Amino acid sequence: MSQQILQVDQAMLETTLDRMVRKSVEETLNAMLDAEADEITGAARYERSGERKAYRAGHYERDLTVKAGKMSLKVPKLKGAVFESAVIERYRRREESVEEALIDMYLAGVSTRQVDDVSQLLWGDRMPSQTLSDKLKKVYADIDEWRGRPLEQDYPYLIEFPRTPWRPDKRCWGGSVENVSILVAVGVGMDGRREVLSVAEGMKEDSESWREFIKGMLARGLKGVRLVTGDRCAGLVAAVNELLPGARYQRCMVHFERNILAKVNPKNRDWAADALKAIFSMESRDKALEKAESVAKDMEARKLREAAKCLREGIGETTTYLLDDYPREHRRRIRTNNMIERLNREIRRRTRVVGSFPDGRSALMLICARVRYVTSSEWSTRRYLDMSRLGENVQSAN
């Protein structure tokens, strides 16, 4: 019977290895700093040389946080010359990869307080919220450039939605905390891939907010829009009709069904859900409208007058996708704005950690950063639709 002869304390081994790695890195960096000092002075330490340009005047200790942990560096001080190191930047207290890791943690959904706690736990060095905010300015500059980038290709399908209108983000406005909405637009280009075209703040979901939102995209080169899918916002419909005359409006089918079912009592809800599915399973718009009228009459017979009224008022703009102008292969994906629900969930999950924002820019920058973080994956790199099926019979775009 075999017996375990050697026992290894895994925690002690890892601690010892970490200490050895940190000490080795610290010694290497200090040696590199000494070598740089020798090069600047033109002579080694204690060397008598007629070519000496400066003299050593001791050193000062400086902490630096790297992947291996927190270490103490001995930075040389010189007389007759300024010591400028290529090893570490002046005033830098953390290795760039460490700062990038902390920033990625924040953008991934970790609060500033938790980032500080993790930094203290892993490297023994704090990252206060103000310091993190200062580091994020460089990221925000990149986000501003991304938000203002030119839109070069045609985007036949444009999906727009206000970020969680039932749970808006809160921000300080004129000394008080008020609700705001974040307007997001995703386009499907001629390459068949999805792309976040614009993210902007809108105090209200009115026509003026949507008009400015669409104007901003038009100024950057938005063209070729043939269908706009979104929720039932009067401001959005008016802005689309005014600024995108070559595009049609498609009301989100899923949200339309939810609006109707909200007016149906529990006893008839299953029947109503099946009836609505039958409407949107029709292959042509005329048959869908005919079926919708039949369902509305049945609803009235069951004393569901409000549901019947809602169905009759919205069925026209909810069946735009069934027009012959749009390929059958595209209809299932252009009839709703559910394809960006993932973005909505990610934004909601990230902003819930913050609660309220000090100003609109901080809220907008965080949401933009989160959107870019999510869409940089397979979400936006794989082909979403086969745009070769979009024939020449579609009405000419704006």
Coordinates of C-alpha atoms in Angstrom, one line a residue:
M1 CA 0.0 0.0 0.0
S2 CA 1.6 3.2 -1.2
Q3 CA 2.0 6.0 1.3
Q4 CA 2.4 9.7 0.7
I5 CA 6.0 10.4 1.6
L6 CA 6.3 14.1 0.6
Q7 CA 3.6 16.6 1.5
V8 CA 3.7 20.1 -0.1
D9 CA 2.1 23.1 1.5
Q10 CA 0.7 24.7 -1.7
A11 CA -0.1 28.0 -0.1
M12 CA 3.4 28.4 1.3
L13 CA 4.9 27.3 -2.0
E14 CA 2.9 29.9 -4.0
T15 CA 3.8 32.6 -1.5
T16 CA 7.5 31.7 -1.7
L17 CA 7.5 31.7 -5.5
D18 CA 5.7 35.0 -5.6
R19 CA 8.3 36.5 -3.2
M20 CA 11.1 35.1 -5.3
V21 CA 9.7 36.5 -8.6
R22 CA 9.0 39.9 -7.0
K23 CA 12.6 40.0 -5.6
S24 CA 14.1 39.0 -8.9
V25 CA 12.1 41.6 -10.9
E26 CA 13.0 44.3 -8.3
E27 CA 16.7 43.5 -8.5
T28 CA 16.6 43.5 -12.3
L29 CA 14.9 46.9 -12.5
N30 CA 17.3 48.4 -9.9
A31 CA 20.2 47.1 -12.0
M32 CA 18.7 48.7 -15.1
L33 CA 18.3 52.0 -13.3
D34 CA 22.0 51.9 -12.2
A35 CA 23.0 51.1 -15.8
E36 CA 21.1 54.2 -17.0
A37 CA 22.7 56.3 -14.3
D38 CA 26.2 55.1 -15.4
E39 CA 25.4 56.0 -19.0
I40 CA 24.2 59.5 -18.1
T41 CA 27.2 60.3 -15.9
G42 CA 29.7 58.7 -18.3
A43 CA 31.3 56.6 -15.6
A44 CA 30.5 53.7 -13.3
R45 CA 30.0 54.1 -9.6
Y46 CA 33.2 55.2 -7.8
E47 CA 35.1 55.2 -11.2
R48 CA 37.7 57.9 -11.7
S49 CA 37.3 59.1 -15.3
G50 CA 38.1 62.3 -17.1
E51 CA 35.0 61.8 -19.3
R52 CA 32.6 62.0 -16.4
K53 CA 29.7 64.3 -17.0
A54 CA 27.9 64.2 -13.7
Y55 CA 28.2 62.7 -10.2
R56 CA 25.9 60.4 -8.2
A57 CA 24.2 61.9 -5.1
G58 CA 22.6 58.9 -3.6
H59 CA 19.1 57.7 -4.4
Y60 CA 15.5 57.9 -3.3
E61 CA 13.1 55.0 -2.9
R62 CA 10.0 54.8 -5.0
D63 CA 7.2 52.2 -5.0
L64 CA 6.1 50.6 -8.2
T65 CA 3.3 48.1 -8.6
V66 CA 3.8 45.4 -11.3
K67 CA 2.2 42.1 -12.1
A68 CA 4.5 40.4 -9.6
G69 CA 3.4 42.7 -6.8
K70 CA 4.5 45.9 -5.1
M71 CA 8.3 46.5 -5.1
S72 CA 10.6 49.3 -4.0
L73 CA 13.0 50.9 -6.5
K74 CA 16.1 52.8 -5.8
V75 CA 16.1 55.7 -8.2
P76 CA 19.5 57.4 -8.6
K77 CA 20.0 61.1 -7.9
L78 CA 22.6 63.0 -9.9
K79 CA 24.5 66.2 -9.6
G80 CA 25.2 68.0 -12.8
A81 CA 22.5 66.1 -14.9
V82 CA 18.9 65.2 -14.8
F83 CA 18.2 61.5 -14.4
E84 CA 15.5 60.5 -17.0
S85 CA 14.8 56.8 -17.1
A86 CA 13.5 54.8 -20.1
V87 CA 12.6 51.9 -17.7
I88 CA 9.8 53.7 -15.9
E89 CA 8.0 56.9 -16.7
R90 CA 8.2 59.8 -14.4
Y91 CA 5.7 59.8 -11.6
R92 CA 4.3 56.4 -12.6
R93 CA 3.4 54.3 -9.7
R94 CA 1.9 51.3 -11.5
E95 CA 2.9 49.2 -14.5
E96 CA 0.7 50.0 -17.5
S97 CA -0.6 46.4 -17.7
V98 CA -1.8 46.7 -14.1
E99 CA -3.7 50.0 -14.8
E100 CA -5.2 48.4 -17.9
A101 CA -6.4 45.4 -15.9
L102 CA -8.0 47.7 -13.3
I103 CA -9.7 49.8 -15.9
D104 CA -11.0 46.6 -17.7
M105 CA -12.4 45.5 -14.3
Y106 CA -14.3 48.7 -14.0
L107 CA -15.6 48.6 -17.6
A108 CA -16.6 44.9 -17.0
G109 CA -19.0 45.9 -14.2
V110 CA -16.9 46.2 -11.0
S111 CA -17.6 49.3 -8.9
T112 CA -14.8 51.8 -8.1
R113 CA -14.8 50.7 -4.4
Q114 CA -14.4 47.0 -5.5
V115 CA -11.6 48.0 -7.9
D116 CA -9.8 49.6 -4.9
D117 CA -10.3 46.5 -2.8
V118 CA -9.0 44.1 -5.5
S119 CA -6.0 46.3 -6.1
Q120 CA -5.2 46.3 -2.4
L121 CA -5.6 42.5 -2.2
L122 CA -3.6 41.6 -5.3
W123 CA -0.8 44.1 -5.3
G124 CA -1.0 45.8 -1.9
D125 CA -1.5 49.1 -3.6
R126 CA -4.7 51.2 -3.5
M127 CA -6.5 52.6 -6.5
P128 CA -8.8 55.4 -5.2
S129 CA -11.9 56.3 -7.2
Q130 CA -10.5 59.7 -8.1
T131 CA -7.3 58.2 -9.4
L132 CA -9.4 55.7 -11.5
S133 CA -11.4 58.5 -12.9
D134 CA -8.3 60.3 -13.9
K135 CA -7.0 57.2 -15.7
L136 CA -10.3 56.8 -17.5
K137 CA -9.9 60.2 -19.2
K138 CA -7.6 58.6 -21.7
V139 CA -10.3 55.9 -22.4
Y140 CA -13.0 58.5 -22.7
A141 CA -11.0 60.4 -25.3
D142 CA -10.9 57.2 -27.4
I143 CA -14.7 56.8 -26.9
D144 CA -15.3 60.4 -28.1
E145 CA -13.4 59.6 -31.2
W146 CA -15.4 56.4 -31.7
R147 CA -18.7 58.2 -31.3
G148 CA -17.8 60.7 -33.9
R149 CA -16.3 58.3 -36.5
P150 CA -17.6 58.6 -40.1
L151 CA -20.2 56.1 -41.3
E152 CA -18.9 55.0 -44.6
Q153 CA -21.2 52.2 -45.8
D154 CA -25.0 51.9 -46.4
Y155 CA -27.1 50.7 -43.5
P156 CA -30.4 49.3 -44.9
Y157 CA -31.7 48.3 -41.5
L158 CA -31.6 50.6 -38.5
I159 CA -32.7 49.4 -35.1
E160 CA -33.2 52.1 -32.5
F161 CA -34.3 52.0 -28.9
P162 CA -34.2 54.1 -25.7
R163 CA -32.1 52.4 -23.0
T164 CA -34.6 50.9 -20.5
P165 CA -37.3 53.6 -20.5
W166 CA -39.0 51.8 -17.6
R167 CA -35.9 52.1 -15.5
P168 CA -33.9 55.1 -16.7
D169 CA -30.5 56.1 -15.5
K170 CA -30.3 58.8 -12.9
R171 CA -28.0 61.8 -13.0
C172 CA -27.5 65.2 -11.4
W173 CA -29.1 68.0 -13.3
G174 CA -29.2 71.5 -12.0
G175 CA -28.6 70.4 -8.5
S176 CA -31.3 67.7 -8.5
V177 CA -31.3 64.0 -9.5
E178 CA -33.5 63.3 -12.5
N179 CA -34.2 60.4 -14.9
V180 CA -32.6 60.4 -18.3
S181 CA -32.7 58.0 -21.2
I182 CA -29.8 56.8 -23.3
L183 CA -30.6 56.5 -27.0
V184 CA -28.9 53.7 -28.9
A185 CA -28.9 52.9 -32.6
V186 CA -27.6 49.7 -34.2
G187 CA -27.3 49.3 -37.9
V188 CA -26.9 46.3 -40.2
G189 CA -24.6 47.3 -43.0
M190 CA -24.3 46.0 -46.5
D191 CA -21.6 43.6 -45.2
G192 CA -24.4 41.9 -43.1
R193 CA -22.8 42.7 -39.8
R194 CA -24.2 44.6 -36.9
E195 CA -22.6 47.8 -35.7
V196 CA -23.4 50.3 -32.9
L197 CA -23.8 53.5 -34.9
S198 CA -24.5 56.0 -32.1
V199 CA -25.1 56.3 -28.4
A200 CA -26.4 59.6 -27.0
E201 CA -28.1 61.0 -24.0
G202 CA -31.7 62.1 -24.3
M203 CA -33.5 63.9 -21.4
K204 CA -36.8 62.8 -22.8
E205 CA -37.9 60.4 -25.5
D206 CA -39.6 63.2 -27.5
S207 CA -39.4 64.1 -31.1
E208 CA -36.7 66.7 -30.5
S209 CA -34.4 64.2 -28.8
W210 CA -34.8 61.7 -31.6
R211 CA -34.5 64.4 -34.2
E212 CA -31.1 65.5 -32.9
F213 CA -30.0 61.9 -32.5
I214 CA -30.7 61.0 -36.1
K215 CA -29.3 64.3 -37.3
G216 CA -26.0 63.5 -35.6
M217 CA -25.8 60.2 -37.5
L218 CA -26.7 61.9 -40.8
A219 CA -24.0 64.4 -40.3
R220 CA -21.5 61.5 -39.9
G221 CA -22.6 60.0 -43.2
L222 CA -25.6 57.7 -42.4
K223 CA -27.3 56.7 -45.7
G224 CA -29.2 53.9 -47.4
V225 CA -31.7 53.4 -44.5
R226 CA -34.7 51.4 -45.8
L227 CA -36.3 50.2 -42.5
V228 CA -36.2 51.6 -39.0
T229 CA -37.3 49.2 -36.2
G230 CA -38.1 50.5 -32.7
D231 CA -40.6 50.7 -29.9
R232 CA -43.7 52.8 -30.2
C233 CA -42.4 56.2 -29.5
A234 CA -44.3 59.1 -31.2
G235 CA -41.1 61.1 -31.2
L236 CA -39.2 58.4 -33.0
V237 CA -41.9 57.9 -35.7
A238 CA -42.1 61.7 -36.4
A239 CA -38.3 62.0 -36.6
V240 CA -38.0 59.0 -39.0
N241 CA -40.7 60.4 -41.3
E242 CA -39.0 63.8 -41.3
L243 CA -35.3 62.9 -41.6
L244 CA -35.4 59.5 -43.3
P245 CA -38.1 59.9 -46.0
G246 CA -36.8 56.9 -47.9
A247 CA -37.2 54.5 -44.9
R248 CA -40.3 52.8 -43.4
Y249 CA -41.0 52.3 -39.8
Q250 CA -41.4 48.9 -38.2
R251 CA -42.8 48.7 -34.7
C252 CA -41.2 46.0 -32.5
M253 CA -43.5 42.9 -32.8
V254 CA -42.6 41.5 -29.3
H255 CA -43.3 44.8 -27.5
F256 CA -46.5 45.2 -29.4
E257 CA -47.7 41.7 -28.3
R258 CA -46.8 42.6 -24.7
N259 CA -48.8 45.8 -24.9
I260 CA -51.9 43.9 -26.1
L261 CA -51.5 41.1 -23.6
A262 CA -51.3 43.6 -20.8
K263 CA -54.9 44.5 -21.6
V264 CA -56.1 40.9 -21.5
N265 CA -57.4 39.2 -18.3
P266 CA -55.6 36.0 -17.2
K267 CA -58.5 33.8 -18.3
N268 CA -58.0 34.7 -22.0
R269 CA -54.3 35.4 -22.0
D270 CA -53.2 32.0 -23.4
W271 CA -55.8 32.3 -26.2
A272 CA -54.8 35.8 -27.0
A273 CA -51.1 34.9 -27.1
D274 CA -51.8 32.0 -29.6
A275 CA -54.0 34.3 -31.7
L276 CA -51.3 37.0 -32.0
K277 CA -48.7 34.3 -33.0
A278 CA -51.1 33.2 -35.7
I279 CA -51.2 36.8 -37.1
F280 CA -47.5 37.1 -37.3
S281 CA -47.0 33.7 -38.9
M282 CA -48.8 34.8 -42.0
E283 CA -46.7 35.0 -45.2
S284 CA -48.1 38.2 -46.6
R285 CA -49.1 41.5 -45.1
D286 CA -52.7 41.4 -46.5
K287 CA -53.3 38.0 -44.9
A288 CA -51.8 39.3 -41.6
L289 CA -54.1 42.3 -41.6
E290 CA -57.1 40.1 -42.4
K291 CA -56.3 37.7 -39.6
A292 CA -55.8 40.7 -37.2
E293 CA -59.3 42.0 -37.9
S294 CA -60.7 38.5 -37.3
V295 CA -58.8 38.3 -33.9
A296 CA -60.0 41.8 -33.0
K297 CA -63.6 40.8 -33.5
D298 CA -63.1 37.7 -31.4
M299 CA -61.6 39.9 -28.7
E300 CA -64.6 42.1 -28.7
A301 CA -66.8 39.1 -28.4
R302 CA -64.8 38.1 -25.3
K303 CA -65.3 41.7 -24.0
L304 CA -61.6 42.6 -24.5
R305 CA -62.4 45.9 -26.2
E306 CA -59.2 47.7 -25.1
A307 CA -57.0 44.9 -26.4
A308 CA -59.0 44.9 -29.7
K309 CA -58.5 48.6 -30.0
C310 CA -54.8 48.4 -29.4
L311 CA -54.5 45.6 -32.0
R312 CA -56.3 47.6 -34.7
E313 CA -54.3 50.8 -34.0
G314 CA -50.9 49.2 -34.2
I315 CA -51.1 46.2 -36.5
G316 CA -50.3 48.3 -39.6
E317 CA -46.9 49.6 -38.4
T318 CA -46.1 46.2 -36.8
T319 CA -46.4 44.3 -40.1
T320 CA -44.2 46.5 -42.3
Y321 CA -41.6 43.7 -42.4
L322 CA -44.1 41.6 -44.4
L323 CA -44.0 43.9 -47.4
D324 CA -42.5 42.4 -50.6
D325 CA -39.7 44.9 -50.5
Y326 CA -37.9 42.9 -47.7
P327 CA -36.5 39.4 -48.3
R328 CA -38.3 36.6 -46.5
E329 CA -35.0 35.5 -45.0
H330 CA -34.6 38.8 -43.2
R331 CA -38.1 39.2 -41.8
R332 CA -37.6 37.2 -38.6
R333 CA -34.8 39.4 -37.5
I334 CA -36.0 42.8 -38.7
R335 CA -39.4 42.6 -37.1
T336 CA -38.1 43.2 -33.5
N337 CA -35.4 45.1 -31.8
N338 CA -34.6 42.1 -29.6
M339 CA -31.3 41.6 -31.3
I340 CA -29.9 44.4 -29.1
E341 CA -31.5 43.2 -25.8
R342 CA -28.1 41.8 -24.9
L343 CA -26.8 45.3 -25.0
N344 CA -29.7 46.5 -22.9
R345 CA -29.1 43.9 -20.2
E346 CA -25.4 44.6 -20.1
I347 CA -26.0 48.4 -19.8
R348 CA -28.6 47.8 -17.0
R349 CA -26.3 45.5 -15.2
R350 CA -23.4 48.0 -15.3
T351 CA -25.4 51.1 -14.4
R352 CA -27.2 49.4 -11.5
V353 CA -23.8 49.2 -9.7
V354 CA -23.5 53.0 -9.9
G355 CA -27.0 54.1 -9.0
S356 CA -26.8 57.8 -9.9
F357 CA -24.2 59.7 -11.9
P358 CA -22.7 63.1 -11.1
D359 CA -23.3 64.3 -14.6
G360 CA -24.5 63.2 -18.0
R361 CA -21.1 62.8 -19.5
S362 CA -20.0 60.2 -16.9
A363 CA -23.1 58.2 -17.5
L364 CA -22.7 58.4 -21.3
M365 CA -19.0 57.5 -21.2
L366 CA -19.5 54.5 -19.0
I367 CA -22.4 53.2 -21.1
C368 CA -20.4 53.7 -24.3
A369 CA -17.4 51.9 -22.8
R370 CA -19.6 49.0 -21.8
V371 CA -21.3 48.9 -25.2
R372 CA -17.9 48.7 -27.0
Y373 CA -16.7 46.1 -24.5
V374 CA -19.6 43.8 -25.3
T375 CA -19.8 44.4 -29.1
S376 CA -16.1 43.9 -29.6
S377 CA -16.7 40.1 -29.3
E378 CA -18.5 37.8 -31.7
W379 CA -21.6 39.9 -31.5
S380 CA -20.5 42.4 -34.1
T381 CA -17.8 40.3 -36.0
R382 CA -20.0 37.6 -37.4
R383 CA -22.4 38.1 -40.2
Y384 CA -26.0 38.7 -39.0
L385 CA -27.8 38.8 -42.4
D386 CA -27.1 37.8 -45.9
M387 CA -27.5 41.2 -47.6
S388 CA -27.1 39.7 -51.1
R389 CA -30.8 38.8 -50.8
L390 CA -31.7 42.4 -50.6
G391 CA -32.9 42.9 -54.2
E392 CA -33.1 45.9 -56.4
N393 CA -36.9 46.1 -55.9
V394 CA -36.5 47.8 -52.6
Q395 CA -37.5 51.4 -52.7
S396 CA -34.6 53.9 -53.2
A397 CA -33.2 55.0 -49.9
N398 CA -32.7 58.6 -48.8

